Coordinates of C-alpha atoms in Angstrom, one line a residue:
X181 CA 0.0 0.0 -0.1
X182 CA 1.1 3.4 -0.7
X183 CA -0.5 6.7 0.0
X184 CA -2.3 7.7 -3.1
X185 CA -2.2 11.5 -2.5
X186 CA 1.7 11.3 -1.8
X187 CA 2.1 9.3 -5.1
X188 CA 0.0 11.8 -7.2
X189 CA 2.4 14.8 -5.9
X190 CA 5.3 12.7 -6.9
X191 CA 4.1 11.4 -10.1
X192 CA 2.9 14.8 -11.3
X193 CA 6.0 16.8 -9.8
X194 CA 6.4 20.5 -10.1
X195 CA 6.2 22.1 -13.4
X196 CA 9.0 24.4 -12.4
X197 CA 11.3 21.4 -11.6
X198 CA 10.0 19.6 -14.7
X199 CA 11.3 22.5 -17.0
X200 CA 14.6 22.8 -15.0
X201 CA 15.2 19.0 -15.5
X202 CA 14.5 19.4 -19.0
X203 CA 17.1 22.3 -19.3
X204 CA 19.6 20.2 -17.5
X205 CA 19.3 17.5 -20.0
X206 CA 19.1 19.8 -22.9
X207 CA 22.3 21.5 -21.8
X208 CA 24.0 18.2 -21.8
X209 CA 22.8 17.8 -25.3
X210 CA 23.5 21.1 -27.2
X211 CA 25.8 23.0 -24.7
X212 CA 24.7 25.0 -21.7
X213 CA 25.5 28.3 -23.7
X214 CA 22.8 27.3 -26.0
X215 CA 19.9 26.7 -23.7
X216 CA 18.1 29.8 -22.0
X217 CA 16.6 28.4 -18.6
X218 CA 14.5 30.9 -17.0
X219 CA 12.7 28.3 -14.8
X220 CA 14.1 28.0 -11.4
X221 CA 14.3 30.7 -8.8
X222 CA 17.8 29.8 -7.9
X223 CA 20.0 32.9 -7.1
X224 CA 22.7 33.5 -9.7
X225 CA 24.8 35.7 -7.5
X226 CA 27.2 34.1 -4.9
X227 CA 26.6 34.1 -1.3
X228 CA 28.2 37.2 0.4
X229 CA 31.8 36.9 1.5
X230 CA 30.5 37.1 5.3
X231 CA 29.0 33.8 4.9
X232 CA 32.1 32.0 4.1
X233 CA 33.9 33.9 6.9
X234 CA 31.3 32.8 9.3
X235 CA 31.4 29.3 8.3
X236 CA 35.4 29.2 8.5
X237 CA 35.2 30.8 12.0
X238 CA 32.7 28.2 13.2
X239 CA 34.7 25.4 11.8
X240 CA 37.9 26.9 13.6
X241 CA 36.6 27.9 16.7
X242 CA 33.8 25.6 17.8
X243 CA 34.2 21.9 18.8
X244 CA 32.8 19.6 16.1
X245 CA 30.6 17.8 18.3
X246 CA 28.9 21.0 19.4
X247 CA 29.1 22.6 15.9
X248 CA 27.2 19.7 14.2
X249 CA 25.1 18.5 17.0
X250 CA 21.4 19.0 17.7
X251 CA 20.1 22.3 18.5
X252 CA 17.0 23.0 20.7
X253 CA 13.9 22.4 18.5
X254 CA 13.1 26.1 18.3
X255 CA 16.7 26.9 17.0
X256 CA 19.9 28.2 18.9
X257 CA 18.8 30.8 21.4
X258 CA 21.6 33.1 20.1
X259 CA 20.1 32.6 16.4
X260 CA 16.5 33.4 17.6
X261 CA 17.8 36.4 19.6
X262 CA 19.8 37.8 16.4
X263 CA 16.7 37.6 14.3
X264 CA 14.4 39.3 16.9
X265 CA 17.2 42.1 17.4
X266 CA 17.5 42.6 13.6
X267 CA 13.7 42.9 13.3
X268 CA 13.7 45.4 16.0
X269 CA 16.2 47.5 14.6
X270 CA 14.6 47.6 11.2
X271 CA 10.8 47.7 12.2
X272 CA 10.9 49.4 15.7
X273 CA 9.4 46.3 17.2
X274 CA 10.3 44.7 20.6
X275 CA 10.5 40.8 19.7
X276 CA 12.3 38.5 21.7
X277 CA 13.7 35.0 21.2
X278 CA 10.5 33.7 22.2
X279 CA 8.8 35.1 19.1
X280 CA 11.0 33.3 16.7
X281 CA 11.3 29.5 15.4
X282 CA 14.0 28.6 13.4
X283 CA 13.1 26.3 10.4
X284 CA 14.4 24.3 7.5
X285 CA 13.8 27.1 5.0
X286 CA 10.6 28.7 3.8
X287 CA 9.0 25.5 2.8
X288 CA 9.2 24.2 6.4
X289 CA 8.1 27.7 7.6
X290 CA 5.0 27.7 5.6
X291 CA 4.1 24.0 5.8
X292 CA 4.6 24.1 9.8
X293 CA 2.6 27.2 10.0
X294 CA -0.3 25.9 8.0
X295 CA -0.2 22.5 10.0
X296 CA -0.3 24.8 13.1
X297 CA -3.3 27.0 12.2
X298 CA -5.6 24.7 10.2
X299 CA -7.6 21.5 10.8
X300 CA -8.8 19.1 8.1
X301 CA -11.5 20.7 6.1
X302 CA -10.6 24.0 6.9
X303 CA -10.0 26.6 3.9
X304 CA -6.9 28.5 3.1
X305 CA -7.2 31.6 0.8
X306 CA -4.4 32.1 -1.9
X307 CA -4.0 35.1 -4.2
X308 CA -3.7 33.8 -7.9
X309 CA -1.3 33.8 -9.3
X310 CA 0.4 32.0 -6.4
X311 CA 3.4 29.8 -5.7
X312 CA 2.2 26.3 -6.7
X313 CA 3.7 24.6 -3.7
X314 CA 1.1 26.4 -1.5
X315 CA -1.5 24.2 -2.8
X316 CA 0.4 20.9 -2.0
X317 CA 1.2 22.2 1.5
X318 CA -2.4 23.2 2.2
X319 CA -3.9 20.0 0.8
X320 CA -1.3 17.8 2.7
X321 CA -2.5 19.6 5.9
X322 CA -5.9 18.3 5.1
X323 CA -7.4 21.8 4.4
X324 CA -8.9 23.3 1.0
X325 CA -7.0 25.8 -1.2
X326 CA -9.2 28.5 -2.2
X327 CA -7.9 30.8 -5.1
X328 CA -8.9 34.3 -5.2
X329 CA -7.9 36.3 -8.3
X330 CA -5.6 39.2 -8.2
X331 CA -6.3 42.3 -10.2
X332 CA -6.0 40.9 -13.8
X333 CA -4.0 44.1 -14.9
X334 CA -1.8 45.1 -11.8
X335 CA -1.9 41.7 -10.0
X336 CA -2.5 43.5 -6.8
X337 CA -4.6 42.0 -4.0
X338 CA -8.4 42.9 -4.4
X339 CA -9.4 43.1 -0.5
X340 CA -13.1 42.9 -1.5
X341 CA -12.6 39.8 -3.4
X342 CA -10.8 38.2 -0.6
X343 CA -13.6 39.2 1.9
X344 CA -16.1 37.6 -0.6
X345 CA -14.2 34.2 -0.6
X346 CA -14.2 34.0 3.2
X347 CA -16.3 31.3 4.7
X348 CA -16.9 30.0 8.4
X349 CA -14.3 27.5 7.5
X350 CA -11.5 30.0 6.4
X351 CA -8.7 29.7 8.7
X352 CA -5.9 31.6 7.1
X353 CA -4.8 33.7 4.0
X354 CA -1.4 33.5 2.4
X355 CA 0.4 36.4 0.8
X356 CA 3.8 36.9 -0.5
X357 CA 5.2 40.2 -1.2
X358 CA 7.5 40.7 -3.3
X359 CA 5.2 38.3 -5.2
X360 CA 6.3 34.9 -6.8
X361 CA 5.5 34.9 -9.8
X362 CA 4.7 38.6 -10.5
X363 CA 7.2 40.6 -8.8
X364 CA 4.3 42.8 -7.6
X365 CA 4.8 44.5 -4.1
X366 CA 1.5 45.0 -2.0
X367 CA 1.4 48.6 -0.9
X368 CA 0.7 49.5 2.6
X369 CA -2.9 51.0 1.6
X370 CA -3.9 47.5 0.1
X371 CA -2.5 45.7 3.1
X372 CA -4.4 48.0 5.4
X373 CA -7.6 47.3 3.4
X374 CA -7.1 43.6 3.6
X375 CA -6.5 43.9 7.4
X376 CA -9.8 45.8 7.8
X377 CA -11.6 43.1 6.0
X378 CA -10.1 40.4 8.0
X379 CA -10.8 42.3 11.4
X380 CA -14.5 42.8 10.4
X381 CA -14.8 39.1 9.9
X382 CA -13.0 38.2 13.2
X383 CA -15.2 40.6 15.1
X384 CA -18.4 39.1 13.6
X385 CA -17.1 35.7 14.3
X386 CA -16.2 36.5 18.0
X387 CA -19.9 38.0 18.5
X388 CA -21.4 34.8 17.0
X389 CA -19.2 32.1 18.6
X390 CA -18.6 34.0 22.1
X391 CA -14.8 33.5 21.6
X392 CA -12.0 34.6 19.3
X393 CA -11.3 32.6 16.1
X394 CA -9.3 35.0 14.0
X395 CA -8.3 34.3 10.5
X396 CA -4.3 34.1 10.4
X397 CA -2.6 36.0 7.7
X398 CA 0.5 34.3 6.7
X399 CA 3.0 36.6 5.2
X400 CA 5.5 34.5 3.1
X401 CA 8.6 36.8 2.7
X402 CA 11.6 35.1 1.1
X403 CA 11.9 37.9 -1.5
X404 CA 11.8 40.9 1.2
X405 CA 15.2 42.2 0.5
X406 CA 15.1 41.8 -3.4
X407 CA 13.3 45.2 -4.3
X408 CA 13.9 48.0 -6.8
X409 CA 12.9 51.0 -4.8
X410 CA 9.3 50.2 -3.4
X411 CA 8.6 49.8 0.4
X412 CA 7.7 46.4 1.5
X413 CA 5.3 47.1 4.5
X414 CA 5.8 45.2 7.8
X415 CA 2.6 43.2 7.9
X416 CA 2.3 42.5 11.7
X417 CA 2.4 46.2 12.2
X418 CA -1.1 46.4 10.2
X419 CA -2.7 43.2 11.5
X420 CA -2.2 41.5 14.7
X421 CA -2.8 38.0 13.8
X422 CA 0.0 37.7 11.3
X423 CA 2.6 35.0 11.1
X424 CA 5.7 35.8 9.1
X425 CA 7.7 33.0 7.3
X426 CA 11.2 33.8 6.0
X427 CA 14.1 32.1 4.5
X428 CA 17.6 33.1 3.6
X429 CA 17.5 31.2 0.3
X430 CA 17.3 34.5 -1.7
X431 CA 18.6 37.1 0.5
X432 CA 22.0 35.4 1.2
X433 CA 22.0 33.1 -1.8
X434 CA 21.5 30.1 0.2
X435 CA 18.8 28.0 -1.4
X436 CA 20.5 24.6 -0.9
X437 CA 21.1 25.0 2.8
X438 CA 17.5 25.4 4.0
X439 CA 17.4 27.7 6.8
X440 CA 14.8 30.3 7.9
X441 CA 12.4 31.2 10.5
X442 CA 8.7 31.7 11.6
X443 CA 7.8 34.8 13.6
X444 CA 4.7 34.6 15.8
X445 CA 4.7 37.9 17.7
X446 CA 3.8 36.6 21.4
X447 CA 0.9 39.4 21.8
X448 CA -1.9 37.2 23.4
X449 CA -2.6 33.9 24.7
X450 CA -3.9 32.8 21.4
X451 CA -0.5 33.8 19.8
X452 CA 1.5 31.7 22.4
X453 CA -0.9 28.8 21.5
X454 CA 0.0 29.3 17.7
X455 CA 3.7 29.1 18.5
X456 CA 3.2 25.9 20.4
X457 CA 1.3 24.4 17.5
X458 CA 4.2 25.7 15.3
X459 CA 6.5 23.5 17.5
X460 CA 4.2 20.7 17.4
X461 CA 3.8 20.8 13.6
X462 CA 7.6 21.0 13.2
X463 CA 7.7 17.9 15.4
X464 CA 5.1 15.9 13.5
X465 CA 6.6 16.7 10.2
X466 CA 9.8 15.5 11.1
X467 CA 11.6 19.1 11.1
X468 CA 13.7 18.3 14.2
X469 CA 15.9 21.5 14.1
X470 CA 17.2 23.8 11.3
X471 CA 20.7 23.0 10.2
X472 CA 23.1 23.9 13.0
X473 CA 26.0 25.4 11.0
X474 CA 23.8 27.7 9.1
X475 CA 22.0 28.8 12.3
X476 CA 25.3 30.2 13.2
X477 CA 25.7 31.8 9.9
X478 CA 22.3 33.7 10.4
X479 CA 23.8 34.9 13.8
X480 CA 26.7 36.3 12.0
X481 CA 25.1 37.5 8.9
X482 CA 21.6 38.6 9.8
X483 CA 22.0 42.2 8.7
X484 CA 24.3 41.5 5.8
X485 CA 22.8 43.3 2.7
X486 CA 21.7 41.6 -0.6
X487 CA 23.4 42.4 -3.9
X488 CA 19.9 43.7 -5.5
X489 CA 22.0 45.5 -8.2
X490 CA 22.9 42.4 -10.0
X491 CA 19.3 41.6 -10.3
X492 CA 18.5 45.2 -11.3
X493 CA 20.8 45.0 -14.2
X494 CA 19.2 42.0 -15.5
X495 CA 15.9 43.3 -14.9
X496 CA 16.8 46.3 -17.1
X497 CA 18.3 44.5 -19.8
X498 CA 15.5 42.0 -20.1
X499 CA 12.4 44.3 -19.9
X500 CA 13.9 46.9 -22.4
X501 CA 14.6 44.0 -24.9
X502 CA 11.1 42.4 -24.5
X503 CA 9.2 45.7 -24.8
X504 CA 11.1 46.4 -27.8
X505 CA 10.3 43.1 -29.3
X506 CA 6.5 43.6 -28.6
X507 CA 5.9 41.8 -25.4
X508 CA 3.9 43.1 -22.4
X509 CA 4.7 42.4 -18.9
X510 CA 4.2 43.6 -15.4
X511 CA 7.0 45.8 -14.2
X512 CA 8.4 43.9 -11.3
X513 CA 8.9 46.0 -8.2
X514 CA 10.7 43.2 -6.4
X515 CA 11.9 39.4 -6.5
X516 CA 13.7 38.3 -9.7
X517 CA 10.7 37.3 -12.0
X518 CA 9.2 38.9 -15.1
X519 CA 5.5 38.0 -15.7
X520 CA 5.2 38.1 -19.4
X521 CA 1.9 37.9 -21.3
X522 CA 2.0 34.9 -23.6
X523 CA 1.6 35.6 -27.2
X524 CA -1.3 33.3 -27.4
X525 CA -4.1 32.5 -24.9
X526 CA -2.7 29.0 -24.1
X527 CA 0.6 29.6 -22.1
X528 CA 1.5 25.8 -22.3
X529 CA 1.3 26.0 -26.1
X530 CA 3.4 29.2 -26.0
X531 CA 6.0 27.7 -23.9
X532 CA 6.3 24.6 -26.2
X533 CA 6.6 26.9 -29.1
X534 CA 9.3 28.9 -27.2
X535 CA 11.3 25.4 -26.7
X536 CA 12.0 25.5 -30.4
X537 CA 14.0 28.5 -29.7
X538 CA 15.7 26.9 -26.6
X539 CA 13.7 29.5 -24.4
X540 CA 12.4 27.8 -21.1
X541 CA 10.0 30.1 -19.1
X542 CA 7.4 28.5 -16.8
X543 CA 3.7 28.6 -18.2
X544 CA 1.3 30.4 -15.8
X545 CA -1.3 27.6 -15.7
X546 CA 0.7 26.2 -12.7
X547 CA 0.5 29.4 -10.8
X548 CA -3.3 29.3 -11.0
X549 CA -4.1 31.6 -14.1
X550 CA -3.8 31.4 -17.7
X551 CA -2.1 33.1 -20.5
X552 CA 1.0 34.4 -19.0
X553 CA 4.6 33.1 -18.4
X554 CA 7.1 33.6 -15.5
X555 CA 10.7 34.3 -16.7
X556 CA 13.2 33.9 -13.9
X557 CA 16.0 36.6 -14.5
X558 CA 18.2 35.4 -11.6
X559 CA 20.7 34.0 -14.2
X560 CA 23.8 35.1 -15.5
X561 CA 23.7 38.3 -17.5
X562 CA 25.3 36.7 -20.4
X563 CA 22.4 34.2 -20.5
X564 CA 19.8 37.1 -21.0
X565 CA 22.0 38.7 -23.6
X566 CA 22.5 35.3 -25.6
X567 CA 18.5 34.6 -25.3
X568 CA 17.4 38.3 -27.0
X569 CA 17.5 37.0 -30.5
X570 CA 15.6 33.9 -29.6
X571 CA 13.1 36.2 -27.8
X572 CA 12.8 38.4 -30.9
X573 CA 12.6 35.3 -33.1
X574 CA 9.7 33.8 -31.1
X575 CA 7.8 37.2 -31.3
X576 CA 8.4 37.2 -35.1
X577 CA 7.0 33.5 -35.4
X578 CA 3.7 35.0 -34.3
X579 CA 3.6 37.6 -36.8

């Protein structure tokens, strides 16, 4: 016997990973320089030198048994304190180590949070387009994924549409800003409007039930540091029942090291119960503790800046060339993805046609909408430059 749901997830695989695997095979056939792989959100810039220095210092100064041993389940106290102190400096807050739970990257952060705040049959709202793994993690928790379309032109949240989708079974709403896949950043006014809608529902529930049952707002923020001038509001300042999920995969270029955290501000008895449930979810899912060595990297590098300019240069090169070739797209305010309108209604067919030119974007269907593609520009600038004739030729093929 096997679990049929798990078999289905494994057999279908991620469309992003499927295209990435095809790209690897194709590069082996015709040469990496001839394949233009825009599929995976794998940072193209190296980790900051501070990361290497931190690792070397730990290896030299900390006994191996301690360095590579288990940490407390919530994480090293010093790592949790470092994260809290960094947030306090940046956002004028008063968090402590008790508010922070170290995790095995953003996937663990979001999946543990979902297990902590939902029960089987509950509903979780996502804003389409959305990161496809949200659906997997929601369904694996026994909950139901409810898609609410973003504004079709700006891809901003429509707070009224979110409110209309809320039912008595709604347990949580997931947002990510800067957004994967569109690069949109949700402005303060939009988030305030969303918070007001959630508070209205919370108050009505408490009156009806006689006790609080607030909707949890899960703010997934692995791209927070990758922005091009726009403010990324601090969501817990706008809505009390916010849980923040974070990863250093993008900010420190450490996607393969899997280290991040969950922030649950301990402002109430309800919040303390959420943090205890997060710890229980990590235990149940087998996330015993985050990688010990990289928790120490977090201690040393928590405020190390991200080299955003490298992505900004790629963004400028790609958007200028695609605009000249006749493509339309959403101007990204953050992250390192360009959301491009396909040149035909069927995004899957468009991507198949693009393969003839060795162009490998990701069709939007897997993100919950049709007619668009995601182009990850977290690649070497030479890859973008070499791909431009192919993008022009693809456009010409539709004329």
